[in-house]
Amino acid sequence: ADQNTRFDLRNDPPIRVTLISETKNKHKIAITTHHIAIDGWSLPVFLDELFALYDAPDAELPRVTPYADYIRWTASRPDDKAQGFWRDQLGEVEGPTLIAPDASGQSASVTLSRQLDVTATRELESRARDLGITLNALIQSAWGLYLSRRGGQRDVIFGTTVSGRPADLPGVERMVGLFINTLPLRLRPDPALPVPDYLRHTHDRLSAILEYQHVPLSTLQRIAGHERLFDTLTVFENYPAGPADDDAAEAALTVERHSQHGGDATHYPMGLAAVPGKRLRLTLSYRGDLFGAGDAGQVLDSVETILRGLADPSDRKLGEIGLMEAAAAEGALSVLRGADHPRKDQSLPDLVCEAARLAPDATALISAEGRLDYAGLERASAALARRLAGAGVKRGQIVAMLLPRGISAITGLLAIMRAGAVYLPLDPDYPRDRIASVLEDADPALILTDRQGAALAPDHPHLLTDDQVPAPISVPPVHPDAADPAYVIYTSGSTGRPKGALLTHGAAVNAILSRAERYPAPEVSVLLPSLAFDASLAVIFGALASGSALVLPEPGAEKRPAELARLIERHGIREWISGPGLWRAVLSEGEADLGSLRLVVLGGEAIPDSLVAAHRQTVTADLWNEYGPTETAIWCASAQVMGERAQNVIGKPIANMQFLILDASLHPVPIGVVGELYIAGSGLAQGYLNRPDLTAERFLANPFAPGRRMYRSGDLARWREDGQVEFVGRADQQLKIRGFRIEPAEIEAAIARAGHPQAAVIAREDRPGQKRLVAYVVGQPDRDALRGALAEALPDYMVPAAFVAMEALPLTPNGKLDRRALPEPEAEA
Ligand code: AMP
Ligand code: MG
């Protein structure tokens, strides 16, 4: 009760003592103090004096330096020197280091404690001795490395509690009072750094900041320009020894046992305290409303693993230290696996063929041109496949398709695959130059197109779907296997030109069959994504493999949300798959009745909270967040959005696919820690067409499955205890604008070709919800001319919305583009 009674500092003394006499000679004494009177260091000093007086009540205690001397000492510090030092330390902080960025309010902290074993403790001590550093430096180094790994940040800051007792104030060590201060410690645990260098660096930093430890934290926050610079705290409790449990017979008073309760209540979400001893004690205190005991245990596991890594005298690089022991890493890998489902040797058209056999009269396609049933679709695609073969198309060759959304296009892509060829979709809306550059890169045997499309690519051999030519009968049917390449889809390339990911039938079939394992049958679906992207394959084959009907809106309808909303009502569409942006636009069309929808799957980029709310207000359909790079066959994970926020949860991998969340040295990371997402399994692309260099960069040997590969997604992610994965952001510059994947370097290359070699392209969101591309061009570009040149070379979503003329591009001290220094464009840019 005493401990839970607050001090009223206006009326009470900041210390309370309760003496409980059990017998004449046996007593308990409870001393409760407010922090303002006594800090951790002061406590043993105070107890020493107290017990000295019990021993000899008349003795005079040695004189103690008055607190006023300390105040005078502080006041005499040259202000500008300290400020200069801290400006140096905290200059150009990239951002705060926050373990709980959304935390608000306060809440009681919970603690979890453990002790290292004697050997591990001794090893740490001898490592510190060998390097000439303190044990404290080792602890701080470990926490810095942990934060860096957890947040995926190279440059981290956390608070460290210092005694605040200046060494040059005589007698300061015997003073009782509140001296401690919290200082920001900034560390850069670069994975390439040798461990001893990092440790020595921490040690030096710690000694340096001690010289300026009296500056209040609020001043330091102002210097750094961040009110919340960090939200974790470390303390190394190296206090003077407490009262000895002495049994000297002559002493008037013997202390049998003492213990300390409560500890410090802090308002930081997480703090690590280390107490040296025969067995080093680590205590994690954390806000119970933000973290669970499981999380806390993981943190301590990681810190302990890191400490062991730091103590290891073999000269390793920081990057070689993992956060998990081997067994735990194994466990992490196994949680992030989809089910093992052996698949039959099938191709994509086989799936449609099977559906057609089951229900030949069912409607397959619905468009403004009319309807086509499954039997009709089979006949038409088989006939066109024979025409392609008759035109000389061989198994494994690439056949491009340049057709607008419509029955011909669906028939065409099935025909290309049925001819054993590799389907390469091109969007007729793309500028001529763009189409030409993809054709040049992929060099297809033939283009399947119509008269309009043929005019866009006049120099390539083509086959026209609008010709009424009877199919040759004699050509033997080709039957592609699961191992045959099925399609090649181009995405933006960071080397300045687009790259084509090449996928097999087997990979795509796994993606399509997995849809039926996770979602209800589409029944009536609608094709929205451009055929040039693999999301269209999810919709097309998701519908056609399950005997569902696929509605084909007219070309360009995706720019007319009201028309799409009416389409939902007219056809009783039950499944909707698109990017979040288009769904938002349709939801805001109040006119039509969207009640037929049962399932809405949004993918390609994060779902904003406001969209979840709009969805819940307007429809009752289940909402799913789907994830998948083109390089891993259409999709590889999804999660149902249950509450009011999608929280970037992308869920668990689909069958035969696996996530690996790894740190810079390819070690699996523990729960809650940000790592890069690697993807393995049967859905992986064969690689990039004709680009062995790029393929080798992104498709790496899977260190956990010899002989297998894994795809490096460039996405940052973390996983939760329940195995759900959360998307955190990008490890590189790749962007998404309206769901379109964009490498700014590709746009910069196009700007360079237009005569402006120095340019930077970024995405800005100066108004919430309005993300747009902005190009910063050195020189005096003619905006209209430049915009025109780009519109001829790039798809419209890659043409920047604004151009800003710059004298030079702002650089950070280490010579990289300083994105934060790029100004907001003016209205007319
Ligand atoms: P794409 O190859 O066009 O499908 O783009 C794949 C990339 O889009 C991924 O690597 C992610 O960066 C991003 N992405 C895809 N789905 C999601 C999602 N559900 N949430 C957040 N980002 C996503
Ligand atoms: Mg995708």
PDB file of C-alpha atoms and ligand atoms in Angstrom, residues 533-535 603-604 626-636 736 739 741, ligand 2:
ATOM      1  CA  PHE A 533       0.157  -6.855 -65.567  1.00  0.00           C
ATOM      2  CA  ASP A 534      -0.040 -10.244 -63.961  1.00  0.00           C
ATOM      3  CA  ALA A 535      -2.917  -9.211 -61.716  1.00  0.00           C
ATOM      4  CA  GLY A 603      -3.543  -5.686 -53.945  1.00  0.00           C
ATOM      5  CA  GLY A 604      -0.447  -3.988 -55.194  1.00  0.00           C
ATOM      6  CA  GLU A 626      -3.233  -9.339 -51.303  1.00  0.00           C
ATOM      7  CA  TYR A 627       0.488  -9.214 -51.902  1.00  0.00           C
ATOM      8  CA  GLY A 628       2.758 -10.452 -54.629  1.00  0.00           C
ATOM      9  CA  PRO A 629       5.565  -9.229 -56.860  1.00  0.00           C
ATOM     10  CA  THR A 630       5.441 -10.104 -60.558  1.00  0.00           C
ATOM     11  CA  GLU A 631       8.556 -12.211 -59.996  1.00  0.00           C
ATOM     12  CA  THR A 632       6.634 -14.663 -57.834  1.00  0.00           C
ATOM     13  CA  ALA A 633       3.676 -15.504 -60.063  1.00  0.00           C
ATOM     14  CA  ILE A 634       0.818 -13.106 -59.457  1.00  0.00           C
ATOM     15  CA  TRP A 635       0.452 -13.354 -55.692  1.00  0.00           C
ATOM     16  CA  CYS A 636       2.003 -15.151 -52.805  1.00  0.00           C
ATOM     17  CA  LYS A 736       3.952   2.512 -56.358  1.00  0.00           C
ATOM     18  CA  GLY A 739      -0.760   0.645 -57.993  1.00  0.00           C
ATOM     19  CA  ARG A 741       5.287  -0.306 -59.947  1.00  0.00           C
TER      20      ARG A 741
HETATM   21 MG    MG B   2       1.642  -8.182 -58.107  1.00  0.00          MG
END
